[in-house]
Amino acid sequence: MPEGPQRSGRVALLGRPNVGKSTLLNAALGHPLAIVSPTPQTTRDAILGVTHHGSAELILLDTPGLHRPLTELGRAMNDAAREAARSADVVLFMVEVPQVQGDKPRLPRPHPGDVTLLADLAPETIVILVLNKIDRIHDKRLLLPLMSAFGQLREFTAIVPLSALKKDGVAHVLDEVARHLPEAPWQHGAEEMTDRPTRFFAAEYVREQILRATKAEVPHACAVHIDRFFEPAGGGVVHIDATIHVERPGQKAIIIGAGAEMLKRIGTQARGRIEELVGRQVNLKLWVRISPDWRKSSRELQQLGYRDATGGASATGGTLLFANLPDDIEAPQGDEVDLDAPEEDDGLESEQIEIDEDETDDDSALSPQGDEADADSDDESGDSDEADEPAAEENQ
Ligand SMILES: Nc1nc2c(ncn2[C@@H]2O[C@H](COP(=O)(O)OP(=O)(O)OP(=O)(O)O)[C@@H](O)[C@H]2O)c(=O)[nH]1
């Protein structure tokens, strides 16, 4: 635990999708602020979390997993990560240790995608390598060759093996980071955990439940927009209306489910998470709307609260992270996705999009208007719903 003069600085959590960046952020904060799921590309926008560790203030930026983008959303996600890295005092480059099959010890090697991303980090950047998920390896000696292989790729300020899930080694990495932050007065109060408004997390917690409840392309085709967030001053029930945007009628039918059961489940679980965050009772109402191809449209991304990928860092041609990636990353803006474009072998996973464009024929759950479904997400308690106006009017 660092002592002495106050330190404060920005720390970017960077890495491929699914390596455990959000889990580490939550472990550092001691609170499940960021959403976590086994589905790659869960995090879509950089999330800032603040933690105080001894005399040091760590302003942690959890970034979307770096991948080969195929849509405007994918580009926006990569840009968010790139900007976080550029503005950071310290980069925590996170990788996951490979799953060791059976008893056969083999020499684990760095993932090719990690090699690509590391090569694009500026040499002067302070980079701490985090080897996550060490709980998956019984024989910890296997880590040594892996650490040594990574050490050949660039100079790391430190290499820290840990398990973010088991919170094993987290204090150690915070110590290492704190040591390299500049001396500066703290910018945030001890109770402050994030600069994101509560409504941002309300949308995230709805999306988290969709990620947990649905499979294949559905989670990636969903965006959640908060239409109304009313938090009465002086206490009382917080009222939230949110719309889940999907791309296809079949996805809408899946999200709503038979008898709106799925939507109710998503709403009930999300409401619990939001209530935990705001410390008050929440009345959450959900709608589902079809917004075809929202991920491919800059305008719709902006409307849904995702940053415009085409006007920001990508347009300035920054090379911090992506010098080795395929052309489509620096391609001029456009909403077209060329799925047949030849891929260079950069080792990065492609953005998750649907492979099968066929619609399910399960459109029976759609309302006659075809575009909106009102789900009263309150569960059986039925205690906080009476005050609401008719959903369809509120959402026009
Ligand atoms: N076994 C094990 N699993 C972990 C550990 N840390 C994270 N996970 C799991 O890995 C999955 C992905 O974790 P996230 O924290 O969402 O990963 P991420 O890097 O933020 O993912 P993206 O949002 O896709 O960039 C989840 O199922 C986590 O529970 C760990 O230390 N050990």
Coordinates of C-alpha atoms and ligand atoms in Angstrom, one line a residue:
M1 CA 0.0 0.0 0.0
P2 CA 1.6 3.3 -1.1
E3 CA 2.3 6.0 1.4
G4 CA 3.6 9.5 1.2
P5 CA 2.5 12.3 -1.0
Q6 CA -0.8 12.1 -2.9
R7 CA -0.7 10.5 -6.3
S8 CA -3.4 10.5 -9.0
G9 CA -3.5 9.3 -12.6
R10 CA -5.4 7.5 -15.3
V11 CA -5.0 3.8 -15.8
A12 CA -6.3 2.2 -19.0
L13 CA -7.4 -1.5 -18.9
L14 CA -6.6 -2.7 -22.4
G15 CA -6.8 -6.1 -24.0
R16 CA -8.7 -8.5 -26.3
P17 CA -12.4 -9.2 -25.6
N18 CA -13.3 -11.5 -22.7
V19 CA -9.9 -11.5 -20.9
G20 CA -11.4 -10.1 -17.7
K21 CA -11.0 -6.3 -17.9
S22 CA -14.4 -5.4 -16.4
T23 CA -13.9 -8.1 -13.7
L24 CA -10.6 -6.5 -12.7
L25 CA -12.2 -3.1 -12.6
N26 CA -15.0 -4.4 -10.3
A27 CA -12.5 -6.1 -8.1
A28 CA -10.4 -2.9 -7.8
L29 CA -13.5 -0.9 -6.9
G30 CA -14.9 -3.6 -4.5
H31 CA -18.3 -3.1 -6.3
P32 CA -19.8 -4.8 -9.4
L33 CA -20.1 -1.5 -11.3
A34 CA -19.2 -2.7 -14.8
I35 CA -21.2 -5.4 -16.5
V36 CA -19.5 -8.7 -16.9
S37 CA -20.5 -11.7 -19.0
P38 CA -19.0 -14.7 -20.7
T39 CA -20.0 -13.1 -24.1
P40 CA -17.1 -11.4 -25.8
Q41 CA -17.5 -7.7 -26.5
T42 CA -19.6 -7.0 -23.5
T43 CA -18.1 -3.6 -22.8
R44 CA -19.0 -1.1 -25.5
D45 CA -17.8 2.2 -24.2
A46 CA -14.9 3.1 -21.8
I47 CA -16.1 3.2 -18.2
L48 CA -14.3 5.2 -15.6
G49 CA -14.0 3.9 -12.1
V50 CA -12.2 5.6 -9.3
T51 CA -10.4 3.8 -6.4
H52 CA -8.2 5.1 -3.7
H53 CA -5.3 2.8 -2.7
G54 CA -3.2 4.2 0.1
S55 CA -2.0 7.6 -0.9
A56 CA -2.8 6.9 -4.6
E57 CA -5.9 7.7 -6.6
L58 CA -6.4 5.3 -9.6
I59 CA -8.7 6.6 -12.3
L60 CA -9.3 3.3 -14.0
L61 CA -10.7 3.2 -17.6
D62 CA -12.3 -0.1 -18.5
T63 CA -12.2 -0.3 -22.3
P64 CA -14.0 -2.4 -24.9
G65 CA -12.0 -5.4 -26.0
L66 CA -9.9 -4.7 -29.1
H67 CA -11.1 -6.7 -32.1
R68 CA -11.4 -6.5 -35.8
P69 CA -14.4 -4.2 -36.3
L70 CA -17.1 -4.8 -38.9
T71 CA -19.6 -2.1 -38.1
E72 CA -19.6 1.5 -37.0
L73 CA -20.3 0.2 -33.4
G74 CA -17.2 -1.9 -33.6
R75 CA -15.1 1.0 -34.8
A76 CA -16.5 3.2 -32.0
M77 CA -15.6 0.5 -29.4
N78 CA -12.0 0.3 -30.7
D79 CA -11.8 4.1 -30.7
A80 CA -12.9 4.3 -27.2
A81 CA -10.2 1.9 -26.2
R82 CA -7.6 3.7 -28.2
E83 CA -8.5 7.0 -26.7
A84 CA -8.3 5.6 -23.2
A85 CA -4.8 4.2 -23.9
R86 CA -3.7 7.5 -25.3
S87 CA -4.8 9.5 -22.3
A88 CA -3.5 7.1 -19.7
D89 CA -0.5 7.5 -17.4
V90 CA -0.3 3.7 -17.1
V91 CA -1.6 1.0 -19.3
L92 CA -2.7 -2.3 -17.8
F93 CA -2.4 -4.7 -20.7
M94 CA -4.5 -7.7 -19.8
V95 CA -4.2 -11.2 -21.2
E96 CA -5.7 -14.4 -20.1
V97 CA -3.6 -17.5 -19.5
P98 CA -4.4 -20.2 -21.9
Q99 CA -6.6 -23.1 -20.7
V100 CA -4.2 -26.0 -20.1
Q101 CA -5.7 -29.2 -21.6
G102 CA -5.4 -32.3 -19.5
D103 CA -2.2 -33.1 -17.6
K104 CA 0.0 -32.5 -20.6
P105 CA 2.2 -29.5 -19.9
R106 CA 2.8 -27.6 -23.0
L107 CA 4.6 -24.3 -23.4
P108 CA 1.9 -21.6 -23.4
R109 CA 2.5 -18.9 -26.0
P110 CA 1.2 -15.4 -26.3
H111 CA -2.0 -15.2 -28.2
P112 CA -1.3 -13.8 -31.8
G113 CA -3.9 -11.0 -31.2
D114 CA -2.0 -9.9 -28.1
V115 CA 1.2 -9.8 -30.1
T116 CA -0.5 -7.5 -32.6
L117 CA -1.9 -5.1 -30.0
L118 CA 1.3 -4.9 -28.0
A119 CA 3.3 -4.1 -31.1
D120 CA 1.2 -1.0 -31.5
L121 CA 1.7 0.5 -28.1
A122 CA 4.2 3.3 -28.1
P123 CA 7.6 2.2 -26.6
E124 CA 7.6 5.0 -24.0
T125 CA 4.1 4.0 -22.6
I126 CA 4.3 2.6 -19.1
V127 CA 2.7 -0.9 -19.6
I128 CA 2.1 -3.4 -16.8
L129 CA 1.3 -6.9 -18.1
V130 CA -1.5 -8.6 -16.3
L131 CA -1.8 -12.3 -16.8
N132 CA -5.4 -13.0 -15.7
K133 CA -7.3 -16.2 -14.9
I134 CA -4.4 -17.9 -13.2
D135 CA -7.0 -19.9 -11.2
R136 CA -7.3 -22.0 -14.4
I137 CA -3.7 -23.2 -14.0
H138 CA -2.8 -25.7 -11.3
D139 CA 0.8 -25.8 -12.0
K140 CA 1.9 -22.2 -11.7
R141 CA 5.3 -23.0 -13.0
L142 CA 3.7 -23.0 -16.5
L143 CA 3.4 -19.3 -16.1
L144 CA 7.2 -18.7 -16.2
P145 CA 7.7 -19.6 -19.9
L146 CA 4.6 -17.5 -20.8
M147 CA 6.0 -14.5 -18.8
S148 CA 9.3 -14.9 -20.5
A149 CA 7.7 -15.1 -24.0
F150 CA 5.8 -11.9 -23.3
G151 CA 8.9 -10.3 -22.0
Q152 CA 10.5 -10.8 -25.4
L153 CA 7.8 -8.8 -27.1
R154 CA 8.4 -5.5 -25.3
E155 CA 9.6 -4.1 -22.0
F156 CA 7.0 -4.2 -19.3
T157 CA 7.2 -2.1 -16.2
A158 CA 6.0 -5.1 -14.3
I159 CA 4.3 -8.5 -15.0
V160 CA 1.6 -9.5 -12.5
P161 CA -0.2 -12.9 -12.6
L162 CA -3.6 -12.7 -10.9
S163 CA -7.1 -14.0 -10.8
A164 CA -9.6 -11.0 -11.1
L165 CA -12.5 -13.4 -10.4
K166 CA -11.0 -14.8 -7.2
K167 CA -9.6 -11.4 -6.3
D168 CA -6.2 -13.0 -6.0
G169 CA -3.3 -10.7 -6.8
V170 CA -5.5 -7.6 -7.3
A171 CA -3.8 -5.6 -4.4
H172 CA -0.5 -6.4 -5.9
V173 CA -1.3 -4.9 -9.3
L174 CA -2.8 -1.8 -7.6
D175 CA 0.5 -1.4 -5.7
E176 CA 2.4 -1.6 -8.9
V177 CA 0.2 0.9 -10.7
A178 CA 0.2 3.3 -7.7
R179 CA 4.0 3.4 -7.8
H180 CA 4.0 4.8 -11.3
L181 CA 1.3 7.4 -11.0
P182 CA 2.4 11.1 -11.0
E183 CA 2.4 13.0 -7.7
A184 CA -0.8 15.0 -7.9
P185 CA -3.7 16.0 -5.7
W186 CA -6.8 13.6 -5.8
Q187 CA -9.4 14.7 -8.3
H188 CA -12.3 12.7 -6.8
G189 CA -13.8 12.3 -3.3
A190 CA -13.2 9.1 -1.4
E191 CA -16.9 8.1 -2.0
E192 CA -16.9 8.8 -5.7
M193 CA -16.8 5.6 -7.8
T194 CA -17.4 6.8 -11.4
D195 CA -18.1 9.9 -13.5
R196 CA -20.8 8.2 -15.4
P197 CA -24.4 9.1 -14.6
T198 CA -26.7 6.6 -13.0
R199 CA -28.8 6.5 -16.1
F200 CA -25.8 5.1 -18.0
F201 CA -25.6 2.2 -15.6
A202 CA -29.4 1.7 -15.7
A203 CA -29.0 1.1 -19.5
E204 CA -26.0 -1.1 -18.9
Y205 CA -27.7 -3.3 -16.3
V206 CA -30.7 -3.9 -18.7
R207 CA -28.1 -4.9 -21.4
E208 CA -26.3 -7.1 -18.9
Q209 CA -29.5 -9.2 -18.4
I210 CA -30.0 -9.5 -22.1
L211 CA -26.5 -10.8 -22.4
R212 CA -27.2 -13.3 -19.8
A213 CA -30.6 -14.4 -21.0
T214 CA -30.0 -14.6 -24.8
K215 CA -27.6 -16.3 -27.1
A216 CA -25.8 -16.1 -30.5
E217 CA -26.3 -12.8 -32.2
V218 CA -29.1 -11.4 -30.1
P219 CA -27.0 -9.7 -27.3
H220 CA -24.8 -8.0 -29.9
A221 CA -27.8 -6.7 -31.8
C222 CA -29.3 -5.0 -28.8
A223 CA -28.9 -1.4 -27.6
V224 CA -30.6 0.1 -24.6
H225 CA -31.8 3.7 -24.5
I226 CA -33.1 5.4 -21.4
D227 CA -36.1 7.5 -22.5
R228 CA -37.0 8.8 -19.0
F229 CA -35.1 8.8 -15.8
F230 CA -36.9 10.5 -13.0
E231 CA -35.2 10.6 -9.5
P232 CA -37.4 12.6 -7.2
A233 CA -35.4 15.0 -5.0
G234 CA -35.6 14.1 -1.4
G235 CA -36.2 10.4 -1.9
G236 CA -39.0 8.1 -3.2
V237 CA -39.3 5.7 -6.1
V238 CA -37.0 6.3 -9.1
H239 CA -38.9 5.9 -12.4
I240 CA -37.1 4.7 -15.5
D241 CA -38.5 4.1 -19.0
A242 CA -36.1 2.3 -21.4
T243 CA -36.3 1.1 -25.0
I244 CA -34.4 -2.0 -26.1
H245 CA -33.4 -1.5 -29.8
V246 CA -33.0 -4.7 -31.8
E247 CA -32.3 -5.1 -35.5
R248 CA -34.7 -7.7 -36.7
P249 CA -38.3 -8.9 -35.9
G250 CA -37.0 -12.3 -34.8
Q251 CA -34.7 -10.7 -32.2
K252 CA -37.6 -8.7 -30.9
A253 CA -39.7 -11.9 -30.5
I254 CA -36.8 -13.5 -28.6
I255 CA -36.4 -10.6 -26.2
I256 CA -40.1 -10.4 -25.5
G257 CA -40.5 -14.2 -25.2
A258 CA -43.8 -16.1 -24.8
G259 CA -46.2 -14.1 -22.8
A260 CA -43.5 -11.4 -22.4
E261 CA -41.9 -13.7 -19.8
M262 CA -38.4 -13.0 -21.1
L263 CA -38.8 -9.3 -21.0
K264 CA -40.2 -9.4 -17.5
R265 CA -37.3 -11.5 -16.3
I266 CA -34.8 -9.1 -17.9
G267 CA -36.6 -6.2 -16.3
T268 CA -36.8 -7.7 -12.8
Q269 CA -33.2 -8.7 -12.7
A270 CA -32.0 -5.3 -14.1
R271 CA -34.2 -3.5 -11.6
G272 CA -32.5 -5.3 -8.7
R273 CA -29.1 -4.2 -10.0
I274 CA -30.2 -0.6 -10.4
E275 CA -31.8 -0.5 -7.0
E276 CA -28.5 -1.7 -5.5
L277 CA -26.7 1.2 -7.2
V278 CA -29.2 4.0 -6.3
G279 CA -30.1 2.6 -2.9
R280 CA -33.8 3.3 -3.7
Q281 CA -36.8 1.5 -5.0
V282 CA -37.0 1.6 -8.8
N283 CA -39.9 1.4 -11.2
L284 CA -38.5 0.1 -14.5
K285 CA -40.5 -0.1 -17.7
L286 CA -39.1 -1.6 -20.9
W287 CA -40.1 -1.4 -24.5
V288 CA -38.7 -3.2 -27.5
R289 CA -38.3 -1.5 -30.8
I290 CA -36.8 -2.6 -34.2
S291 CA -34.1 -0.2 -35.4
P292 CA -32.8 -2.0 -38.5
D293 CA -29.0 -2.0 -38.7
W294 CA -28.5 0.5 -35.9
R295 CA -24.9 -0.8 -35.4
K296 CA -23.9 0.3 -39.0
S297 CA -25.2 3.8 -38.8
S298 CA -23.1 6.6 -37.2
R299 CA -26.3 8.7 -36.7
E300 CA -28.1 6.0 -34.9
L301 CA -25.1 5.2 -32.8
Q302 CA -25.0 8.8 -31.7
Q303 CA -28.7 8.8 -30.9
L304 CA -28.2 5.7 -28.8
G305 CA -25.4 7.3 -26.8
Y306 CA -22.4 5.6 -28.5
R307 CA -19.7 8.0 -29.6
D308 CA -19.5 8.8 -33.3
A309 CA -16.6 6.6 -34.5
T310 CA -16.1 8.5 -37.7
G311 CA -15.6 12.0 -36.3
G312 CA -13.1 11.1 -33.6
A313 CA -9.8 9.4 -33.2
S314 CA -10.1 7.2 -36.3
A315 CA -10.5 10.1 -38.6
T316 CA -7.3 11.6 -37.3
G317 CA -5.4 8.5 -38.2
G318 CA -3.8 7.7 -34.9
T319 CA -1.5 4.8 -35.0
L320 CA -1.1 4.1 -31.4
L321 CA -2.8 0.8 -31.4
F322 CA -3.8 -0.2 -34.9
A323 CA -0.8 0.2 -37.2
N324 CA -0.9 -3.6 -38.0
L325 CA -4.6 -4.1 -38.4
P326 CA -6.4 -4.5 -41.6
D327 CA -7.4 -1.5 -43.8
D328 CA -11.0 -1.4 -42.8
I329 CA -10.1 0.1 -39.5
E330 CA -8.8 3.3 -41.1
A331 CA -11.3 3.1 -43.9
P332 CA -13.4 6.2 -44.6
Q333 CA -16.7 6.3 -42.9
G334 CA -19.6 4.5 -44.4
D335 CA -22.3 2.3 -43.2
E336 CA -21.6 -0.6 -45.5
V337 CA -20.0 -3.8 -44.0
D338 CA -18.0 -5.9 -46.3
L339 CA -18.1 -9.3 -44.8
D340 CA -16.2 -10.9 -47.6
A341 CA -13.2 -8.6 -47.3
P342 CA -10.0 -10.7 -47.1
E343 CA -8.7 -10.8 -43.6
E344 CA -5.1 -10.3 -42.7
D345 CA -4.0 -12.7 -40.0
D346 CA -3.6 -10.3 -37.1
G347 CA -4.8 -12.8 -34.6
L348 CA -7.7 -10.6 -33.5
E349 CA -11.2 -11.9 -33.2
S350 CA -13.7 -10.2 -35.5
E351 CA -16.6 -8.3 -34.2
Q352 CA -19.6 -10.5 -33.2
I353 CA -22.3 -10.1 -35.7
E354 CA -25.0 -12.5 -37.0
I355 CA -23.9 -15.2 -39.4
D356 CA -27.4 -16.4 -40.2
E357 CA -29.5 -13.6 -41.6
D358 CA -32.6 -15.8 -41.7
E359 CA -35.4 -14.5 -39.5
T360 CA -37.0 -16.8 -37.1
D361 CA -40.7 -17.0 -38.0
D362 CA -41.6 -16.5 -34.4
D363 CA -43.1 -13.1 -34.9
S364 CA -46.2 -14.0 -33.0
A365 CA -45.1 -11.9 -30.0
L366 CA -45.2 -8.7 -32.0
S367 CA -47.8 -6.2 -31.4
P368 CA -50.0 -5.4 -34.4
Q369 CA -48.3 -2.1 -35.0
G370 CA -45.1 -4.1 -35.3
D371 CA -42.8 -1.7 -33.7
E372 CA -43.4 -1.5 -30.0
A373 CA -44.0 -3.9 -27.3
D374 CA -44.8 -2.7 -23.8
A375 CA -43.6 -4.9 -21.0
D376 CA -44.4 -4.0 -17.5
S377 CA -41.1 -5.2 -16.0
D378 CA -42.3 -5.0 -12.5
D379 CA -42.5 -8.4 -10.9
E380 CA -45.3 -9.8 -8.8
S381 CA -44.9 -7.1 -6.1
G382 CA -47.0 -4.7 -8.2
D383 CA -46.3 -2.0 -5.8
S384 CA -44.8 0.8 -7.8
D385 CA -46.5 0.7 -11.1
E386 CA -49.8 2.5 -10.6
A387 CA -48.3 6.0 -11.0
D388 CA -47.3 5.3 -14.6
E389 CA -49.0 6.8 -17.6
P390 CA -49.8 4.4 -20.5
A391 CA -46.6 3.1 -21.9
A392 CA -47.4 3.7 -25.5
E393 CA -48.0 7.4 -25.0
E394 CA -44.9 7.9 -22.9
N395 CA -42.8 6.4 -25.5
Q396 CA -43.9 8.1 -28.7
Ligands
LIG1 N1 -11.7 -18.3 -14.5 C1 -11.7 -17.0 -14.5 N2 -12.6 -16.3 -15.2 C2 -12.5 -15.0 -15.2 C3 -11.5 -14.2 -14.5 N3 -11.8 -12.9 -14.7 C4 -12.8 -12.8 -15.6 N4 -13.3 -14.1 -15.8 C5 -14.5 -14.4 -16.7 O1 -14.2 -14.0 -18.0 C6 -15.4 -13.6 -18.7 C7 -15.2 -12.2 -19.3 O2 -15.0 -11.3 -18.3 P1 -15.1 -9.7 -18.5 O3 -14.6 -9.0 -17.3 O4 -16.5 -9.4 -19.0 O5 -14.1 -9.5 -19.7 P2 -13.7 -8.2 -20.5 O6 -12.3 -8.3 -20.9 O7 -14.2 -7.0 -19.8 O8 -14.6 -8.5 -21.8 P3 -15.1 -7.5 -23.0 O9 -16.2 -6.6 -22.5 O10 -15.6 -8.5 -24.1 O11 -13.9 -6.7 -23.5 C8 -16.5 -13.6 -17.6 O12 -17.2 -14.8 -17.7 C9 -15.7 -13.6 -16.3 O13 -16.4 -14.2 -15.2 C10 -10.6 -15.0 -13.7 O14 -9.7 -14.4 -13.0 N5 -10.7 -16.3 -13.8

